[in-house]
Coordinates of C-alpha atoms in Angstrom, one line a residue:
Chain V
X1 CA 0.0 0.0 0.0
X2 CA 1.8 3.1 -0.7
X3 CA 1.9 6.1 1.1
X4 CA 0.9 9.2 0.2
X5 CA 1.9 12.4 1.6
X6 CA -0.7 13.6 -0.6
X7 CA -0.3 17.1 -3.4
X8 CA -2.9 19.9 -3.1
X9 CA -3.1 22.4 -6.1
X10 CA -3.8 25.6 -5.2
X11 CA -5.3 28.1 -7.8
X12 CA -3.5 31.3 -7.8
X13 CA -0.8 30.6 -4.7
X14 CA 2.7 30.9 -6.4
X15 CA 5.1 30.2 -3.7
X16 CA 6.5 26.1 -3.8
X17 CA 6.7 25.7 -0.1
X18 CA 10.8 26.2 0.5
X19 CA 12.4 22.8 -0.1
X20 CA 9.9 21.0 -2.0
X21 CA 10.4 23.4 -4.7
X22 CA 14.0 22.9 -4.2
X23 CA 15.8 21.7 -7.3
X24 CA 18.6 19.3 -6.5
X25 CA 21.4 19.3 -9.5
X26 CA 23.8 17.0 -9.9
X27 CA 26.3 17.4 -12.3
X28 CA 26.5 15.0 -15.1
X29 CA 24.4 12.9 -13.3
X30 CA 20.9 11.3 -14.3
X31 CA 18.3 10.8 -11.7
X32 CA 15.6 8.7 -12.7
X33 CA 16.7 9.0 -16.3
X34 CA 16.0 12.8 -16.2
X35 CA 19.2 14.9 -16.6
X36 CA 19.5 17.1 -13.1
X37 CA 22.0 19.8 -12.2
X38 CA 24.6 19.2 -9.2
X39 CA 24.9 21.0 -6.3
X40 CA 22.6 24.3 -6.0
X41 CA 19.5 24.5 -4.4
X42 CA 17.1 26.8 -6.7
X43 CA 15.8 30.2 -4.9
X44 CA 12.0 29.6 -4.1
X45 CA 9.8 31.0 -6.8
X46 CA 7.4 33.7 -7.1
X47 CA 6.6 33.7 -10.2
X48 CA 2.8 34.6 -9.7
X49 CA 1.3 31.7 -11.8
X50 CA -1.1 29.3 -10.3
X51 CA 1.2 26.4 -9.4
X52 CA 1.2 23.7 -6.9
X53 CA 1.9 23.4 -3.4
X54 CA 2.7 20.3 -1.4
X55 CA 0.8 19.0 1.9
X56 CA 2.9 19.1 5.1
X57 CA 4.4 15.8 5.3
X58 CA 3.0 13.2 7.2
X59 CA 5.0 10.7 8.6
X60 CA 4.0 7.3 7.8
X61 CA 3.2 4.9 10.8
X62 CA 5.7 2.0 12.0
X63 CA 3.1 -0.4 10.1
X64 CA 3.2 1.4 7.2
X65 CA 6.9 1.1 6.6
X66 CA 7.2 -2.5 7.9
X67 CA 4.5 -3.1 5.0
X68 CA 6.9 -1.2 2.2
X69 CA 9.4 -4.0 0.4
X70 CA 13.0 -3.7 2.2
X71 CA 15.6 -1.8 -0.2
X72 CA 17.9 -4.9 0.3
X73 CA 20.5 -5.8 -1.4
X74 CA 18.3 -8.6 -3.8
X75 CA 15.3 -6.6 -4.1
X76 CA 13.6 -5.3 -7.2
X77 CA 11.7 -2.2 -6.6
X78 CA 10.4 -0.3 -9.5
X79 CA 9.8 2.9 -7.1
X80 CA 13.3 3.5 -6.9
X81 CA 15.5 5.8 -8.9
X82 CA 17.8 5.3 -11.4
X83 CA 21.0 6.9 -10.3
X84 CA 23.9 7.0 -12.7
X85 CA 27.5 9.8 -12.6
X86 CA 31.1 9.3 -11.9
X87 CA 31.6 12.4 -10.2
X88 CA 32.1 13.4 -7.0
X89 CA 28.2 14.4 -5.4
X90 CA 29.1 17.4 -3.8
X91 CA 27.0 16.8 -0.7
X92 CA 28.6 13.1 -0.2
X93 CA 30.6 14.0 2.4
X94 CA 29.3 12.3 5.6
X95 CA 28.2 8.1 5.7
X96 CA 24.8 8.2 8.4
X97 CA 23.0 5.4 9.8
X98 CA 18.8 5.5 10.3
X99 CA 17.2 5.6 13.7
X100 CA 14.7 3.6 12.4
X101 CA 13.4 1.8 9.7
X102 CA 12.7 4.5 7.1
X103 CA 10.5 4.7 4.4
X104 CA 12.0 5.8 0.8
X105 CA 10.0 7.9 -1.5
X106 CA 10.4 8.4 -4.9
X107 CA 11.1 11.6 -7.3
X108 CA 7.9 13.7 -6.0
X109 CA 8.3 12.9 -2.2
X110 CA 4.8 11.6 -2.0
X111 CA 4.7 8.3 -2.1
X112 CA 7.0 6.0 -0.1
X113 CA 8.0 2.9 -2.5
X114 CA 10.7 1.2 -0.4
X115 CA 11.7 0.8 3.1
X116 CA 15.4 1.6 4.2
X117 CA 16.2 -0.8 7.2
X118 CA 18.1 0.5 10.2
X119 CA 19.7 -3.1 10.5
X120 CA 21.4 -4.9 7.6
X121 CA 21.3 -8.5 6.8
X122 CA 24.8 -8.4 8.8
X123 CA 22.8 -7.5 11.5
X124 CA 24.8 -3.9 11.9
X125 CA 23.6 -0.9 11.5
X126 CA 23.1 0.3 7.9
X127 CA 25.5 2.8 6.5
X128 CA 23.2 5.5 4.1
X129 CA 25.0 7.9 2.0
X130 CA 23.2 11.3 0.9
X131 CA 24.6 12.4 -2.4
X132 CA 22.0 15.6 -1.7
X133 CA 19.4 17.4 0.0
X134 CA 16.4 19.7 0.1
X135 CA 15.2 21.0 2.5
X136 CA 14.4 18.0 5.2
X137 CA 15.0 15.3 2.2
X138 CA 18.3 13.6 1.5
X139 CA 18.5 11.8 -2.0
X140 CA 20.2 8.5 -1.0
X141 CA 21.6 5.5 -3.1
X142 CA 20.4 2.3 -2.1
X143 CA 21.2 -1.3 -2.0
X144 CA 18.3 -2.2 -3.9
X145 CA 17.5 -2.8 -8.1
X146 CA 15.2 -1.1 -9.8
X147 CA 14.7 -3.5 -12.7
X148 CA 15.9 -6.4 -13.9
X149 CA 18.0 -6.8 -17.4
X150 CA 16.1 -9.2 -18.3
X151 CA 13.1 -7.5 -18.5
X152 CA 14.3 -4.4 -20.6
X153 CA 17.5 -5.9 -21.4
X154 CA 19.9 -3.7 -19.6
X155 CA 19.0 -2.0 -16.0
X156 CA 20.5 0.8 -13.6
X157 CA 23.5 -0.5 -11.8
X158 CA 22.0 1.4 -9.1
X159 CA 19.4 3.1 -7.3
X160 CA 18.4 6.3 -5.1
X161 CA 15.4 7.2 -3.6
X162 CA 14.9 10.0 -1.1
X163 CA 14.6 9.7 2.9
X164 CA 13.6 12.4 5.3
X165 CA 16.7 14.2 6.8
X166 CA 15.5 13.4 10.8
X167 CA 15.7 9.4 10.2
X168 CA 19.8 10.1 9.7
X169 CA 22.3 10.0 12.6
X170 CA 25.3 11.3 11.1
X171 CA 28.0 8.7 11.6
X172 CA 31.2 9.0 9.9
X173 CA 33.1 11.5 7.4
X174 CA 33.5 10.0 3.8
X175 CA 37.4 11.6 2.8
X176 CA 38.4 9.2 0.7
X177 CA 36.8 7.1 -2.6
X178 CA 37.5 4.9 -5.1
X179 CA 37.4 4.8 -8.9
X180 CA 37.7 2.2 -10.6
X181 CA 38.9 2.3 -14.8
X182 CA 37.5 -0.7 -16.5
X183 CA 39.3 -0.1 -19.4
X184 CA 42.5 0.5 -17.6
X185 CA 41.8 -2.1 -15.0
X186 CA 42.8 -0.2 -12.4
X187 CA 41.6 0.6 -9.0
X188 CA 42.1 4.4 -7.8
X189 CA 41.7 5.2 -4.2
X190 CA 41.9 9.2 -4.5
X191 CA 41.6 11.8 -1.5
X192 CA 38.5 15.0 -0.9
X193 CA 40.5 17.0 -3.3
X194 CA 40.7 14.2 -5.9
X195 CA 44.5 13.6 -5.6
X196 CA 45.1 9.7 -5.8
X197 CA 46.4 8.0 -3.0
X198 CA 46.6 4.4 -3.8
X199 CA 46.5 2.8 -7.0
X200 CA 46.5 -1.1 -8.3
X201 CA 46.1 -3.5 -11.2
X202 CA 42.5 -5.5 -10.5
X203 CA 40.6 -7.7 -12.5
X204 CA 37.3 -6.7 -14.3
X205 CA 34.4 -8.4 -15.8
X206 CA 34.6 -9.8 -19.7
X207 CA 33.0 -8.8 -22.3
X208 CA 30.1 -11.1 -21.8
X209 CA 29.7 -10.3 -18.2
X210 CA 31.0 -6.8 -18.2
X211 CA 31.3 -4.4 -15.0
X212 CA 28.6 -1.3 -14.8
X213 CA 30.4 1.6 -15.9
X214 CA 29.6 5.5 -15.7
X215 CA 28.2 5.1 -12.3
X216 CA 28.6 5.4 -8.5
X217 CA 27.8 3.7 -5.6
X218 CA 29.0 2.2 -2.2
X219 CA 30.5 -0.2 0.0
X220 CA 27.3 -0.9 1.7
X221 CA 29.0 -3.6 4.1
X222 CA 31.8 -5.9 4.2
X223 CA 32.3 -9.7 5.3
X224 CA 34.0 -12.9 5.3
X225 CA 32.4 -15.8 4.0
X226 CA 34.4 -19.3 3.5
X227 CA 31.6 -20.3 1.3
X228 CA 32.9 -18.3 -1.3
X229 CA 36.7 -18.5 -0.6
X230 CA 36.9 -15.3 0.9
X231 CA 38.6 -16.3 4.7
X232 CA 40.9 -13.6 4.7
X233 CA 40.1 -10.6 2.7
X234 CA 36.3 -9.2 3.4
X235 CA 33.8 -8.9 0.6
X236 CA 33.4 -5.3 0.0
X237 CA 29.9 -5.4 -1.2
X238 CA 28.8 -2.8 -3.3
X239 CA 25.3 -1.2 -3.8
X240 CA 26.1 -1.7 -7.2
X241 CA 24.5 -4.6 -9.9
X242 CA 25.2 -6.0 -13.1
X243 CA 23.5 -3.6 -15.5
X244 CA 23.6 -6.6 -18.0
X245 CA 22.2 -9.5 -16.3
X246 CA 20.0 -10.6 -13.7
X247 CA 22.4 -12.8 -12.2
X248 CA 25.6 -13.5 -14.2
X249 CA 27.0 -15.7 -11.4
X250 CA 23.9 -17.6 -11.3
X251 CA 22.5 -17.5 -7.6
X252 CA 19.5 -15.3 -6.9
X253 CA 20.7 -12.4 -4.9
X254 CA 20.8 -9.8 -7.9
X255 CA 23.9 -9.9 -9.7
X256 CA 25.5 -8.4 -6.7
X257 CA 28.9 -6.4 -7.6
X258 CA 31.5 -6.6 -5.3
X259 CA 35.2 -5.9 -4.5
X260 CA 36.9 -9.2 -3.4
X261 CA 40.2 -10.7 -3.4
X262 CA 41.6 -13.3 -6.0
X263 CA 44.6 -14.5 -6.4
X264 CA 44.3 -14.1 -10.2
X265 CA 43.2 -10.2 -10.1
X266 CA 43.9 -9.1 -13.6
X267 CA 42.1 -8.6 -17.0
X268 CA 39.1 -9.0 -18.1
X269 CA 37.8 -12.2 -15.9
X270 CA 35.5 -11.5 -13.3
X271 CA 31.5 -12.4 -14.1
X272 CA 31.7 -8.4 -12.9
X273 CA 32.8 -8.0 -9.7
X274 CA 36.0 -6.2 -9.2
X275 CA 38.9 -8.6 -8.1
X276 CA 41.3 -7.4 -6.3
X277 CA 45.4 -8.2 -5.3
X278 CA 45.8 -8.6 -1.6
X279 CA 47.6 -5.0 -1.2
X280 CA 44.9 -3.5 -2.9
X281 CA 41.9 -5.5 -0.9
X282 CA 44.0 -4.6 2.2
X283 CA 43.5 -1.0 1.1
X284 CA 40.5 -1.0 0.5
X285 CA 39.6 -2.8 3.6
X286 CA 40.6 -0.1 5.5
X287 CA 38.3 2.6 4.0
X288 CA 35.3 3.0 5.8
X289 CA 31.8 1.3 5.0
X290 CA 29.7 4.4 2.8
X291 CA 32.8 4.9 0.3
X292 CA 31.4 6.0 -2.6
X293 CA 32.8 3.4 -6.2
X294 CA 33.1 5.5 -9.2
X295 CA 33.1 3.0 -12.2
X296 CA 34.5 4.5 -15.7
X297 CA 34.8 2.3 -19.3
Chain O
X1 CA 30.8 -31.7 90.3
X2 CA 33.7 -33.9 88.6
X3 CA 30.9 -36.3 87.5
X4 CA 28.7 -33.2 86.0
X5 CA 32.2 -32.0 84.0
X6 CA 33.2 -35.2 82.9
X7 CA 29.6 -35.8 81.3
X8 CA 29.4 -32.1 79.3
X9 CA 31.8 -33.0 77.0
X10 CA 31.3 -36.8 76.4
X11 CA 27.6 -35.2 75.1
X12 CA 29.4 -32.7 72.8
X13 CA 31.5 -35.6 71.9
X14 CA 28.0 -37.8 71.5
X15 CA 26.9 -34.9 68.8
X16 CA 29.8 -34.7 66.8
X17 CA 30.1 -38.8 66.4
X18 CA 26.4 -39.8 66.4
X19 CA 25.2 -43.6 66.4
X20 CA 25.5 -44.3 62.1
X21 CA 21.8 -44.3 61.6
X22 CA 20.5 -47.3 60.0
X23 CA 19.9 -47.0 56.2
X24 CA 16.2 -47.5 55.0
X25 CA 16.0 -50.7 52.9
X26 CA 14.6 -49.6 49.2
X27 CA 13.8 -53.3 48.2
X28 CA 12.7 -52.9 44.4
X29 CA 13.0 -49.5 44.2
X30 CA 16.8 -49.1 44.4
X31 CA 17.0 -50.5 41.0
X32 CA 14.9 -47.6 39.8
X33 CA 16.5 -44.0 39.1
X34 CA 12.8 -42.4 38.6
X35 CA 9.7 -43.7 39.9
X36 CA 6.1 -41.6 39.8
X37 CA 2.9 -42.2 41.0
X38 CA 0.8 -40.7 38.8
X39 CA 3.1 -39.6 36.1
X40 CA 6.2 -39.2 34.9
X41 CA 7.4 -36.5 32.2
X42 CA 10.7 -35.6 30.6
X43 CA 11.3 -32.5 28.6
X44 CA 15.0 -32.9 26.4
X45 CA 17.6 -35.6 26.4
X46 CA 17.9 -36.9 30.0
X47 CA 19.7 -39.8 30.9
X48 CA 18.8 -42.5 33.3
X49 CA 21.2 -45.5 34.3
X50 CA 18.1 -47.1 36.4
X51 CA 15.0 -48.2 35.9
X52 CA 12.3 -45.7 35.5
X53 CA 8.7 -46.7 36.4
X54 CA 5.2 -44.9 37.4
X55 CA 2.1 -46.7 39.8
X56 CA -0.3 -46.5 40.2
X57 CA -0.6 -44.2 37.2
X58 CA 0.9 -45.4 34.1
X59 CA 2.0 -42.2 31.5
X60 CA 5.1 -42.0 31.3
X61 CA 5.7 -39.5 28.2
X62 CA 9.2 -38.0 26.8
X63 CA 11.1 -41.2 26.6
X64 CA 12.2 -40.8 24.1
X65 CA 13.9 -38.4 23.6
X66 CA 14.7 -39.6 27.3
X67 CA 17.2 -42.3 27.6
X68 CA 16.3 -45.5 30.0
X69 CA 19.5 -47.6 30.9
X70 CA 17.4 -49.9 33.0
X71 CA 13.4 -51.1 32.3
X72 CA 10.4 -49.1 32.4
X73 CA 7.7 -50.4 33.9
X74 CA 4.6 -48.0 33.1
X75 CA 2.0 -49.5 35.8
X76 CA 3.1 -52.7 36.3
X77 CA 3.4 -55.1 38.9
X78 CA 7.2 -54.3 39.3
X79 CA 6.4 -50.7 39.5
X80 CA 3.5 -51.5 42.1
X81 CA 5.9 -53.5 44.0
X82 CA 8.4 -50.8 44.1
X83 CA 6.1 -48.2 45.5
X84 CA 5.3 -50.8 47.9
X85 CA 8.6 -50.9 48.9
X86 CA 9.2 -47.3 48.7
X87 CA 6.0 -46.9 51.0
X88 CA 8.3 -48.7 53.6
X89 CA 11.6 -47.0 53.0
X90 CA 9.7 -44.1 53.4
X91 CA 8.4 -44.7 56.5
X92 CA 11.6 -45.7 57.7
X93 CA 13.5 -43.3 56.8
X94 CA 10.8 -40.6 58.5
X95 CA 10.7 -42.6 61.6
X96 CA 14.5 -42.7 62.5
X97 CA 15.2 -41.3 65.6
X98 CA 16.4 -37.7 65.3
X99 CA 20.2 -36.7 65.3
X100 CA 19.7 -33.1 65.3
X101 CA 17.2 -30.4 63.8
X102 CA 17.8 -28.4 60.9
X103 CA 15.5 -25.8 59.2
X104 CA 16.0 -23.6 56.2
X105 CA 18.7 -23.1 54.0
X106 CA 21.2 -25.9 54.7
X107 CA 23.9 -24.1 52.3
X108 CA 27.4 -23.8 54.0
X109 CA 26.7 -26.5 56.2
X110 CA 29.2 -29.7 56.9
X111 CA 27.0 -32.5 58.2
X112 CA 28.1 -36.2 59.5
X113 CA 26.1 -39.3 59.5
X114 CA 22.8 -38.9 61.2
X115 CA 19.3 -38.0 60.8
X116 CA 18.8 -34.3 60.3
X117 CA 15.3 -32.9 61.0
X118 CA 13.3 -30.2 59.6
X119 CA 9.6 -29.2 60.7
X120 CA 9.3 -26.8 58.0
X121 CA 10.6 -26.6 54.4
X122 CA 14.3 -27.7 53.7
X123 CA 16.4 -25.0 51.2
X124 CA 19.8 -25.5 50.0
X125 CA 21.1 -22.2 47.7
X126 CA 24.5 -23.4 47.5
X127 CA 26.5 -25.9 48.6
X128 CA 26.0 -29.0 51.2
X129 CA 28.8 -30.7 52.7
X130 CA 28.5 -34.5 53.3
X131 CA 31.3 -35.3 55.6
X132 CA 31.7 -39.3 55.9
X133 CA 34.7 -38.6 58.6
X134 CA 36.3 -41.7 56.4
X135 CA 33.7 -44.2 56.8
X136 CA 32.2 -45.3 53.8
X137 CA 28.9 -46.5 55.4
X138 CA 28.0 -43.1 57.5
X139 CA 24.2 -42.7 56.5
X140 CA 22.5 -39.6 56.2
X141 CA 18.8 -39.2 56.8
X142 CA 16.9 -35.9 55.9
X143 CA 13.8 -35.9 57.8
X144 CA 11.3 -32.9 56.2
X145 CA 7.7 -32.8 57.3
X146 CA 7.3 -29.8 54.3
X147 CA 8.9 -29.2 50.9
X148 CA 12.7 -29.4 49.6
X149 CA 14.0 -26.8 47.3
X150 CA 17.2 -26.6 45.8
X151 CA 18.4 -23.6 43.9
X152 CA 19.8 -23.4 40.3
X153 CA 23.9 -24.6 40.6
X154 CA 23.4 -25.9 44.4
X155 CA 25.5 -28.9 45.1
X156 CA 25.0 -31.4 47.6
X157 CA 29.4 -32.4 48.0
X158 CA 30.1 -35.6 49.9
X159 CA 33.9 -35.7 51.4
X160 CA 36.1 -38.1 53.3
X161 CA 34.3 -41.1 52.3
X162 CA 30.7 -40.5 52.2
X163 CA 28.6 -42.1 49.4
X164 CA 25.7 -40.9 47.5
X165 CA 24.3 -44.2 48.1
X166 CA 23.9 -43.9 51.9
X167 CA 21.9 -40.3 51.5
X168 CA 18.5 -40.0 51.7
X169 CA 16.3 -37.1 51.7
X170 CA 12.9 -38.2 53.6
X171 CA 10.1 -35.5 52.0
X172 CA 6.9 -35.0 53.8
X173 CA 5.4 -33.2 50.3
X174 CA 7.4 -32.1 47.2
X175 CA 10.8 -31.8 46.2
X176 CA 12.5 -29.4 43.5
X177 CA 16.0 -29.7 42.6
X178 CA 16.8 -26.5 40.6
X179 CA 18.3 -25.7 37.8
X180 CA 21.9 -27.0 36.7
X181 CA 22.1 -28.3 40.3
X182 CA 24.5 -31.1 41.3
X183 CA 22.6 -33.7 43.8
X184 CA 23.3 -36.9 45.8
X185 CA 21.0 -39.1 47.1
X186 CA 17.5 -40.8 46.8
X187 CA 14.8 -38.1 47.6
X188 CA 11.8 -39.7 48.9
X189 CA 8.5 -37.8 48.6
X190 CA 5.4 -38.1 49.8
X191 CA 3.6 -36.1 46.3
X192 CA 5.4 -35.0 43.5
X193 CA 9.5 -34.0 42.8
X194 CA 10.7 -31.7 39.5
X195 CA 14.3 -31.7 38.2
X196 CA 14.4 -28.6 36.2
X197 CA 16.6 -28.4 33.0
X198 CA 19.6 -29.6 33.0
X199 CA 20.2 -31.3 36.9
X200 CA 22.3 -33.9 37.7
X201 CA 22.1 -36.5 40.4
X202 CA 23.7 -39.5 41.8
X203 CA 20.9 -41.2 43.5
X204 CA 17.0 -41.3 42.9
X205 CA 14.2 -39.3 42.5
X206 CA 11.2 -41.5 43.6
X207 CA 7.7 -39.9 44.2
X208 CA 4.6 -41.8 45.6
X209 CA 1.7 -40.5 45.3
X210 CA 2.5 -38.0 42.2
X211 CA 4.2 -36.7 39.3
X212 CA 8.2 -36.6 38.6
X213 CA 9.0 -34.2 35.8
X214 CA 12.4 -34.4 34.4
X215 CA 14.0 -32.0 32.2
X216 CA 17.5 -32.9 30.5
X217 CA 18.6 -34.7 33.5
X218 CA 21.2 -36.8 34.1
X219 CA 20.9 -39.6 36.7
X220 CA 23.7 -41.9 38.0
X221 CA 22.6 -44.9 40.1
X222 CA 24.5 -44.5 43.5
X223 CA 26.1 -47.7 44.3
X224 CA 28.1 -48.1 47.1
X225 CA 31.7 -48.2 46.6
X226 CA 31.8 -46.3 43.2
X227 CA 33.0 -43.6 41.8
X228 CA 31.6 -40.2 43.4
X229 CA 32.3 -38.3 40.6
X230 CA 29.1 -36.5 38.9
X231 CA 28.9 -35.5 35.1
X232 CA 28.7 -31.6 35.6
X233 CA 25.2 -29.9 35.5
X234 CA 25.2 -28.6 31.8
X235 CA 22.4 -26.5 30.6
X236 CA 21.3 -27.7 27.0
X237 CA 22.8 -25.3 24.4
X238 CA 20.3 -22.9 22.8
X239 CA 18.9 -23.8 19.6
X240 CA 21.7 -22.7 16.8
X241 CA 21.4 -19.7 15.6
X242 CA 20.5 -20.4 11.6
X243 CA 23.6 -19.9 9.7
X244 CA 23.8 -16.4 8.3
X245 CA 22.8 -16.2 4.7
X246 CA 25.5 -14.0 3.0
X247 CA 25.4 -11.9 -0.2
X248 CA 27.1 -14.1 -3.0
X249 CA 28.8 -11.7 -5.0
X250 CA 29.1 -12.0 -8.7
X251 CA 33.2 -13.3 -8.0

């Protein structure tokens, strides 16, 4: 059942209530397949035509967002946003956790499509990271798909959807990220200023089961798991999915992509997850869960 | 006045080294480690290396998963003739002549051989010291016209010979022996006795008139001139947590 904040239009009021009217740009960045600009928050209005204005949000109940499909990590949730850029979201500066569950609305605010859980499947607290605001909104990416390939034969490597700004906790700063060059093969960790700090050979995904490109996500948690030979060197699972196929690995938990060690880690070889040399796994093992992954051809 | 301070101390001396009581004779039901009268229940994986029996009911339900090492006679004419002779043993055990009163929580005490009697309800919240003073046929009677309760980890400890098998615990209504408790020796009560979860005891716990409820118990038969050792009271591990379903990357 969604939930509907609910739009009033009001003949002859021109003022967009401050916030909602907001315009959030991001720099070569599509949200929801719409170009948007980066950064600057649009001066409220007054242009004097008849225009709408939005209901005062209303919080939906603790039932409500139980009843909304988790934004996990293998779920599909048309609501969501398409998110694609490979630069830097100005606002991504800080990694927060939820205080509670939290709903996720799409583009217009009104109507939650997802829920955000406050614990993750590791059982620890989730890491969100806002790439920007309005007002008492924060556009955050999300573990979760939006489509499937299969259905329209390619899909958004990843997703954003918005959350209200008093659900975060602010947690931790995010100074460092990571870029990864398919074509190079290379893995980048670079400083706030863009200046590189680390840098290593990895292994990519062929051409038949390639890694998303031109997009950004996160390191939404990390993990050992013997049952995929990983005893030493965490999984570094991203929020990011195989734009190409539902699951090229075969499995069912949605193509995940993530950043793991393998003791062959170069060329094209991977079924799109990013493999990494122990120094560079070791690097990246350090950098905090909510580090943003830049992916370039 | 040298006869009156010549007979003070042989009394204190009398007290210290009382007559060895006589031990009631279980007939049958010293072969048995549980014996109801109207039931007997088990919860979990107990153990007995006895016989376990109910009359004159006759359910006797979780075995198994309970483990019998002996027979099981559900309201037969062995278990009728074992509460029979546990009717006398009883009665013999709560007619021996007094050694000394006790009431309340018997924890800390070190007790010889004798007959210890309570007129209300008998407690032990920790440990009990049996101290055979290194003969391995001192007796110990427990005389209790009320109930016997036993908290979670109490121990009933025997030292310097005693036995499990010469310790019985005479109950004039119903016994509990708590949780993860260590205990030695038969308990003999009038209605019902419970052995919460996980409770280990070298001896018996026979009932005559009502139920004995077992929950992952373990029960050693108390023969004379055995081992005293008791498996340590273990609480049965929590269910397993289900294994934690991680994300499977793409690799």
């Amino acid at each position: 059942m969604p939930v509907k904040t609910g739009i009033l239009i009001t003949a002859g009021v021109a003022v967009f209530a401050l916030g909602v009217a907001t315009i959030v740009t991001l720099a070569n960045a599509t949200v929801g397949g719409e170009p948007v600009a980066v950064g600057d928050r649009a001066t409220p209005t007054h242009s004097g035509v008849p225009t709408a204005t939005v209901a005062p949000y209303v919080a939906p109940t603790a039932a409500q967002v139980a009843a909304l499909p988790a934004a996990k990590y293998d779920a599909v949730i048309p609501g969501l946003m398409a998110y694609a850029a490979v630069t830097t979201p100005e606002e991504a500066t800080t990694a927060y956790t939820l205080n509670f569950d939290t709903a996720i609305y799409g583009a217009d605010h009104s109507e939650a499509v997802a829920r955000f859980d406050a614990i993750n499947f590791l059982g620890e607290k989730s890491v969100v990271v806002p790439i920007a605001f309005s007002g008492s909104w924060a556009l955050v990416l999300t573990p979760a798909r939006q489509a499937l390939p299969s259905a329209t034969g390619s899909a958004p490597a990843q997703t954003v959807g918005w959350v209200r700004t008093e659900r975060l906790t602010e947690d931790h700063p995010l100074t460092q990220r990571i870029n990864v060059s398919v074509k190079d093969q290379t893995l980048t960790i670079v400083d706030a200023t863009g200046a590189k700090t680390a840098s290593f050979s990895v292994g990519v995904g062929t051409p038949s089961t390639p890694t998303p490109t031109a997009v950004t996500g996160y390191i939404q948690a990390r993990y050992l798991d013997p049952a995929q030979g990983q005893r030493t060197y965490p999984i570094q699972l991203s929020s990011l999915h195989s734009a190409t196929a539902d699951e090229p690995y075969g499995g069912s938990d949605g193509g995940l992509i993530g950043l793991h060690y393998f003791s062959a880690s170069n060329g094209a070889v991977s079924h799109g997850c990013i493999r990494l040399p122990h120094e560079a796994i070791t690097a990246v093992n350090r950098l905090p869960v909510g580090t943003l992954i830049s992916i370039t051809d | 006045m040298s006869i009156l301070l010549l007979v003070g101390p042989l009394s204190v001396q009398f007290a210290a080294h009382a007559a060895n009581p006589v031990a009631p004779n279980l007939g049958t039901a010293a072969t048995y480690s549980v014996l109801g009268g109207q039931t007997v229940t088990n919860t979990g994986a107990s153990t007995l290396s006895g016989d376990l029996g109910v009359n004159p009911g006759t359910a006797i339900t979780g075995f198994p998963p309970g483990i019998v090492g002996g027979a099981t006679h559900a309201g037969d004419a062995p278990a009728l003739q074992a509460q029979s002779d546990l009717t006398i043993a009883y009665d013999a055990a709560r007619l021996s002549p007094s050694t000394a009163n006790v009431s309340g929580d018997l924890v800390g005490r070190t007790l010889t051989a004798g007959v210890y009697t309570s007129a209300s309800d008998l407690q032990l919240s920790g440990t009990l010291t049996l101290d055979g003073q290194n003969d391995p046929d001192a007796v110990f009677i427990f005389q209790t016209t009320s109930a016997l309760t036993t908290a979670s980890a109490s121990n009933v400890n025997v030292i310097n010979g005693a036995q499990a098998c010469n310790v019985f615990w005479q109950v004039g209504s119903s016994a509990t022996l708590g949780t993860a408790s260590a205990f030695r020796g038969t308990i003999m009560a009038l209605t019902s006795i419970s052995v919460q979860t996980g409770a280990v005891i070298k001896g018996r716990t026979l009932a005559r008139n009502g139920q004995v409820s077992l929950d992952t118990n373990t029960f050693v038969t108390p023969n004379c001139g055995t081992s005293d050792v008791l498996p340590t009271p273990k609480l049965p591990e929590a269910p397993a947590t289900p294994a934690l379903r991680l994300p499977i990357v793409s690799g």
